[in-house]
mmCIF file of C-alpha atoms in Angstrom:
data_model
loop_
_atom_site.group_PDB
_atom_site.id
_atom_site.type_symbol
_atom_site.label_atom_id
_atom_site.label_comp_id
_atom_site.label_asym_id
_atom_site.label_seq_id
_atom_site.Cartn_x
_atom_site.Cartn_y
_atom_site.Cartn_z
ATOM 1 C CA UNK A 1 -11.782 59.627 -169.527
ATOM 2 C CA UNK A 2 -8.116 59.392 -169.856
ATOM 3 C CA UNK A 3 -6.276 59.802 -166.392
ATOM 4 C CA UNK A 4 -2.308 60.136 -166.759
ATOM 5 C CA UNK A 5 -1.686 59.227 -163.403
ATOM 6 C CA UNK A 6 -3.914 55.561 -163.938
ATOM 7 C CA UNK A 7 -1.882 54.603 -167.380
ATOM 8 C CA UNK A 8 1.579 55.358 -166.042
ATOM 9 C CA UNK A 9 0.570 53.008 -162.955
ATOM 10 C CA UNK A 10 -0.902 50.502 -165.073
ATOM 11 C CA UNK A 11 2.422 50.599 -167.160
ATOM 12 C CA UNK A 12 5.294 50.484 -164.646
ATOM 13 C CA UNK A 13 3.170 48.899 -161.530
ATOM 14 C CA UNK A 14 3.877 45.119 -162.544
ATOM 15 C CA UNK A 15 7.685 45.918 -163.143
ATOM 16 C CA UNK A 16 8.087 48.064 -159.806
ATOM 17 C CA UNK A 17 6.200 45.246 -158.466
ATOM 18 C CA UNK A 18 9.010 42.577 -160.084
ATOM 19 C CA UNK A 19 11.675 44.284 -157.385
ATOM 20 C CA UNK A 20 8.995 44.678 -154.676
ATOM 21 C CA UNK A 21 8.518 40.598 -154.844
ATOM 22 C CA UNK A 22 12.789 40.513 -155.109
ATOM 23 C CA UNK A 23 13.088 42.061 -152.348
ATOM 24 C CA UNK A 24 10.297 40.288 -150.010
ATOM 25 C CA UNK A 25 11.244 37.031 -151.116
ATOM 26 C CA UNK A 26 15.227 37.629 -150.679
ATOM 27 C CA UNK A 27 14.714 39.401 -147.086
ATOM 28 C CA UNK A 28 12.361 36.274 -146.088
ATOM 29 C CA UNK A 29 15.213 33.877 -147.352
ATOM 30 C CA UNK A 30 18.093 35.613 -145.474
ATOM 31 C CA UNK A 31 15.895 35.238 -142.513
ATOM 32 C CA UNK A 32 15.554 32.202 -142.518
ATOM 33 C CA UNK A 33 18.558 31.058 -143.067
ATOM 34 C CA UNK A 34 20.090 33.216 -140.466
ATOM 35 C CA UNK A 35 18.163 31.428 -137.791
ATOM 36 C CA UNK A 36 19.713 28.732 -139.023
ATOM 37 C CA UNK A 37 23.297 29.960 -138.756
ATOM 38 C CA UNK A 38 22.235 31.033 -135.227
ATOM 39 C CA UNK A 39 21.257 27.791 -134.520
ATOM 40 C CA UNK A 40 17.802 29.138 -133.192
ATOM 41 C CA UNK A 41 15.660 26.199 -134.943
ATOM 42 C CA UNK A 42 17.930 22.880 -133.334
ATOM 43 C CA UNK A 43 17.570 25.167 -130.122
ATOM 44 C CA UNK A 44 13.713 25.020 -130.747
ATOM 45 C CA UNK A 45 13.262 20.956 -131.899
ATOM 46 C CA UNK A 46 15.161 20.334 -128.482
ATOM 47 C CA UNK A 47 11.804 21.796 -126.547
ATOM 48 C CA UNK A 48 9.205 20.358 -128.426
ATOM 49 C CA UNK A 49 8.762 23.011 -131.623
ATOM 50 C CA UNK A 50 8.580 21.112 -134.759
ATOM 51 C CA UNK A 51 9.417 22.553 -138.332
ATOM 52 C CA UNK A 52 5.418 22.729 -138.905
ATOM 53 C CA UNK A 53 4.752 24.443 -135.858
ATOM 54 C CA UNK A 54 8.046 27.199 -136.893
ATOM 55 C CA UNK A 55 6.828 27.627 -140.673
ATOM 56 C CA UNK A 56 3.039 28.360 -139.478
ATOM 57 C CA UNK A 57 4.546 30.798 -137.179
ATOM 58 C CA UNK A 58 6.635 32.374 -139.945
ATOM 59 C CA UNK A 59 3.604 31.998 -142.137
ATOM 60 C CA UNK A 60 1.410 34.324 -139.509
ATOM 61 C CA UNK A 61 3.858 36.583 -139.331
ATOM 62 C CA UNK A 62 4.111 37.765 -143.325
ATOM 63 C CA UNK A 63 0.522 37.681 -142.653
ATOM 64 C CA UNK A 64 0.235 40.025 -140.378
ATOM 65 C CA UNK A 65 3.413 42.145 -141.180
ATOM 66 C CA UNK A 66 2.984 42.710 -144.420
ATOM 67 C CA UNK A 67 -0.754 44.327 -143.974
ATOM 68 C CA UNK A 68 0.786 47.616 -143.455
ATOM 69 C CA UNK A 69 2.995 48.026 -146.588
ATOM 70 C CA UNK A 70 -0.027 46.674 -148.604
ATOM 71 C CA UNK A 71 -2.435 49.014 -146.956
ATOM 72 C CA UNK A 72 0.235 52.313 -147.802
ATOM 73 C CA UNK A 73 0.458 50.751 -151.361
ATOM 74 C CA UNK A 74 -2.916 51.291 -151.814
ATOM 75 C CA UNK A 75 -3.705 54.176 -149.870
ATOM 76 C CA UNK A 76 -1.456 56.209 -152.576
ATOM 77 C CA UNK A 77 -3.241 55.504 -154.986
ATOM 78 C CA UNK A 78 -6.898 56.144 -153.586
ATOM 79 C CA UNK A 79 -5.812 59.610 -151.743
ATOM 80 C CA UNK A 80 -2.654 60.743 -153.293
ATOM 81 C CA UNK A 81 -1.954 64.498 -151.248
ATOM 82 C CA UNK A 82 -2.100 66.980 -154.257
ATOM 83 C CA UNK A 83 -1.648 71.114 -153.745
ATOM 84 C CA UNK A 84 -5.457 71.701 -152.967
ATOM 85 C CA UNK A 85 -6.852 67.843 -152.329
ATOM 86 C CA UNK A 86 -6.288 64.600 -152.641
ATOM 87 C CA UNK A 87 -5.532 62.924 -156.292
ATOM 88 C CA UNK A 88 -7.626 59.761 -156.807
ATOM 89 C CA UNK A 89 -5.854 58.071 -159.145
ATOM 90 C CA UNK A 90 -8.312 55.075 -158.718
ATOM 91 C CA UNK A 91 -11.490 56.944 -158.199
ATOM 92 C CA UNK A 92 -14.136 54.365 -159.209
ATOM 93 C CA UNK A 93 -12.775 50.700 -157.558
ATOM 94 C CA UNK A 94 -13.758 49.364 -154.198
ATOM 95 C CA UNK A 95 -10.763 49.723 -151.964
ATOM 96 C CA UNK A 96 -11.200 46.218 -149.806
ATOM 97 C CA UNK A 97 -10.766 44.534 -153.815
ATOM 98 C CA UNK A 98 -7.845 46.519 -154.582
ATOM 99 C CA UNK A 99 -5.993 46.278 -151.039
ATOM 100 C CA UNK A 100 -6.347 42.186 -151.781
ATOM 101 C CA UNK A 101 -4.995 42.228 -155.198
ATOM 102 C CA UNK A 102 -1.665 44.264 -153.604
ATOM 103 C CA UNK A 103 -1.661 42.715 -149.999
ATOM 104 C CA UNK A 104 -1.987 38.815 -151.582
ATOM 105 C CA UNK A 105 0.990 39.818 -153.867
ATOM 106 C CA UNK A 106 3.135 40.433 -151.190
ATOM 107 C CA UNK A 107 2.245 37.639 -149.557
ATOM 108 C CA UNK A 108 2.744 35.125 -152.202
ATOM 109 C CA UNK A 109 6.603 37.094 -152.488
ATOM 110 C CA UNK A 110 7.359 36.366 -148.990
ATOM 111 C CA UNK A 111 5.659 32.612 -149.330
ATOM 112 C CA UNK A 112 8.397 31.866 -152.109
ATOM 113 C CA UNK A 113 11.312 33.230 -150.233
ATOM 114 C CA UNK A 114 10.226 30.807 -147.255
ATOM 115 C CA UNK A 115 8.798 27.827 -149.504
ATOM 116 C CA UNK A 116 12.907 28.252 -150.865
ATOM 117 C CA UNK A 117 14.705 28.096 -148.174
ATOM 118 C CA UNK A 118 13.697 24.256 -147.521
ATOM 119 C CA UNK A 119 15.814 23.930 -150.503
ATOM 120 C CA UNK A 120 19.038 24.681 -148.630
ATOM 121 C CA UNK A 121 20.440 23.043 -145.293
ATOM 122 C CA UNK A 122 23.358 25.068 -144.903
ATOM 123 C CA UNK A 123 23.068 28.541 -143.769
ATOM 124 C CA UNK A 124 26.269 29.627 -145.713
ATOM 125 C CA UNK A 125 24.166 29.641 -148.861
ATOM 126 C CA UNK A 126 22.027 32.125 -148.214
ATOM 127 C CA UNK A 127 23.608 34.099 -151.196
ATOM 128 C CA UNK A 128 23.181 31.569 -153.515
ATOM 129 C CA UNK A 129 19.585 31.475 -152.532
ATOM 130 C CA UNK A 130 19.133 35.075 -152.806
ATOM 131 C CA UNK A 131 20.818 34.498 -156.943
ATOM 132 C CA UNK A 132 17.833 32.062 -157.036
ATOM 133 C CA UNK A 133 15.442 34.517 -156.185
ATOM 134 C CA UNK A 134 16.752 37.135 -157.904
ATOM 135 C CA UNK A 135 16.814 34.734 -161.720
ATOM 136 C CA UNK A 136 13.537 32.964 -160.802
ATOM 137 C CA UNK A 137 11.579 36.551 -160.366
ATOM 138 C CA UNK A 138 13.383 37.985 -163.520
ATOM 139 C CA UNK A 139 12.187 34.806 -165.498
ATOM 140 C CA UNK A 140 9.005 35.618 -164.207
ATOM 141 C CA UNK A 141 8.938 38.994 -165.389
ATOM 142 C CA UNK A 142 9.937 38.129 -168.846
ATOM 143 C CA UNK A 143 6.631 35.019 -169.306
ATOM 144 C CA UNK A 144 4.362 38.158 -168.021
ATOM 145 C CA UNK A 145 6.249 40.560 -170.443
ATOM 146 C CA UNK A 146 4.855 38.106 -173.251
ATOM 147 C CA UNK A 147 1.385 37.836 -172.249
ATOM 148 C CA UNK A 148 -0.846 39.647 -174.895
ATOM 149 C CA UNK A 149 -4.546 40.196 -176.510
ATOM 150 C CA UNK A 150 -3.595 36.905 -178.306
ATOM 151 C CA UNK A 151 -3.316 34.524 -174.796
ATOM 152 C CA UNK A 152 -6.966 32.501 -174.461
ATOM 153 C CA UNK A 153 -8.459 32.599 -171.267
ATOM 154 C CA UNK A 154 -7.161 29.356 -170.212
ATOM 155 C CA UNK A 155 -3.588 30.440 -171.157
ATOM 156 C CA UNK A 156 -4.101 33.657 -169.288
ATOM 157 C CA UNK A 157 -5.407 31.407 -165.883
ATOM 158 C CA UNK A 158 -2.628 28.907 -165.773
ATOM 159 C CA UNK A 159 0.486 31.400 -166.509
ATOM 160 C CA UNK A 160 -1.376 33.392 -163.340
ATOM 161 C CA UNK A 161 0.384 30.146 -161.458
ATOM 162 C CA UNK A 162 2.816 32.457 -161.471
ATOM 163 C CA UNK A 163 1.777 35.196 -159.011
ATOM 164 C CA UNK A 164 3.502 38.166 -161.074
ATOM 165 C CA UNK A 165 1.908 37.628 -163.714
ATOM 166 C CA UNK A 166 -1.791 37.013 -161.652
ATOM 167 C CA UNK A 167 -1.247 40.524 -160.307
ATOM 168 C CA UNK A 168 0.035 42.118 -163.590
ATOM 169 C CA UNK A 169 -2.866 40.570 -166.037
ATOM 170 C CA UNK A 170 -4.981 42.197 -162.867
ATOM 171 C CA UNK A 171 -3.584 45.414 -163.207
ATOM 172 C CA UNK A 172 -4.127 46.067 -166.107
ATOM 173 C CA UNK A 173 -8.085 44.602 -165.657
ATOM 174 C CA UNK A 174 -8.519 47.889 -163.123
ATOM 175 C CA UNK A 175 -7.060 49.932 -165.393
ATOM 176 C CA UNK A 176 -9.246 49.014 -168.144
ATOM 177 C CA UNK A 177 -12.264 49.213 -165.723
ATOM 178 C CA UNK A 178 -11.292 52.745 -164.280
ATOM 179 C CA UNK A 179 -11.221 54.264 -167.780
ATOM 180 C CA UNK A 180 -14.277 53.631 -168.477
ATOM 181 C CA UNK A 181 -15.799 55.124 -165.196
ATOM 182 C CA UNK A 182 -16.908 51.978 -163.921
ATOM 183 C CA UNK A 183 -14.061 50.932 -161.856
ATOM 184 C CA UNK A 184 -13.597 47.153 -160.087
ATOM 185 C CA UNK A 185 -16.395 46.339 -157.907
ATOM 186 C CA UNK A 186 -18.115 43.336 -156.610
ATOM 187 C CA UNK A 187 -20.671 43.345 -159.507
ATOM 188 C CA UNK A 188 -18.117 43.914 -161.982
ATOM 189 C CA UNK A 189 -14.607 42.191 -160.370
ATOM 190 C CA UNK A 190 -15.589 38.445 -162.011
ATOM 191 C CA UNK A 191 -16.643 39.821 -165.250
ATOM 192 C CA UNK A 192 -13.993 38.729 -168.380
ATOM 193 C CA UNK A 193 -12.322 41.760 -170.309
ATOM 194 C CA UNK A 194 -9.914 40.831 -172.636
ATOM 195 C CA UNK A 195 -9.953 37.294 -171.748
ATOM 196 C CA UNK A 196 -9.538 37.904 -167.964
ATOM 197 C CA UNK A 197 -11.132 39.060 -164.874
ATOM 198 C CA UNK A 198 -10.348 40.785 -161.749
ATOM 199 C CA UNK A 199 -11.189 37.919 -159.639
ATOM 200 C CA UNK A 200 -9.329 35.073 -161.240
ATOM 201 C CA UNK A 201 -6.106 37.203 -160.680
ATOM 202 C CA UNK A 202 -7.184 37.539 -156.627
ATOM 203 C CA UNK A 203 -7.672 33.891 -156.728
ATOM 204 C CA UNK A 204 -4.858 32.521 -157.989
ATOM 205 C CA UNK A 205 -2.763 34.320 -155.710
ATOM 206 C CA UNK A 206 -5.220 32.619 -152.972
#
């Protein structure tokens, strides 16, 4: 069954997606690094907090924070309002698999932005390290862009290192799955289409 709505997310998801982790990463950076221009972390290391106690603390926070806007991601697209009901535009996938795929995503966005920031010790460059993000994603975006039927399995699995492409090469798994009526499920999310699965997508972004 061919559902409109399901094929123009499967297209443009992964590139909407390529801003979505911009923009995470980049807000995460500036963050950071304005703590540091605010002196906030010295002011910490002079009670007691350590750097590993501060980046487990920023690490709980994406973790919790960024539940909601993965939960409203996915919400859309499993009870989009239409004039007499709700549009399922992703009628036949569990929703716990699909809120991972999106919610782990985001994570792994706001993971880089922090994981970058060690890079810099001066919190005047906080635009060069948003360039960074900005050049690093786009690269990114361009190895997934190249990705086709002709990538082995193995290929597939290590360029999902790269957590755009993990989620993209998954996207386009449930959308494969949901045209044929059967959806992503837990009987179906390890099984390989196309020389990838569902699950190796959710677990590289682990």
């Amino acid at each position: 069954m061919d559902n409109v709505f399901l094929r123009v997310a499967g297209n443009r998801l992964p590139e909407q997606f390529i801003f979505v982790a911009e923009f995470v990463a980049a807000v995460v950076a500036y963050a950071v690094l304005s703590e540091k221009a605010l002196k906030i972390r010295p002011g910490m290391r002079m009670m007691g907090l350590n750097d590993f106690v501060y980046n487990i603390a920023q690490l709980i926070f994406l973790f919790v924070w960024y539940l909601v806007p993965a939960l409203l991601s996915v919400c859309v697209f499993f009870f989009l309002p239409g004039k007499e009901s709700y549009i399922k535009i992703i009628s036949h996938s569990n929703f716990f698999i699909v809120f991972m795929l999106f919610y782990l995503n985001i994570v792994a966005a706001g993971v880089f932005g922090l994981t970058l920031t060690a890079m810099f010790r001066r919190p005047k460059e906080v635009g060069l390290a948003v360039f960074i993000i900005v050049i690093i994603v786009y690269a990114t975006g361009l190895v997934n862009s190249l990705i086709d039927e002709s990538f082995s399995y193995t290929a597939r699995t290590l360029l999902s290192l790269i957590p755009i492409c993990a989620f993209s090469q998954s996207i386009r798994s449930l959308v494969a799955y949901e045209s044929v009526s059967q959806g992503i499920t837990w009987d179906s999310w390890t099984l390989i289409s196309d020389n990838y699965s569902f699950a190796t997508g959710v677990g590289m972004l682990l």
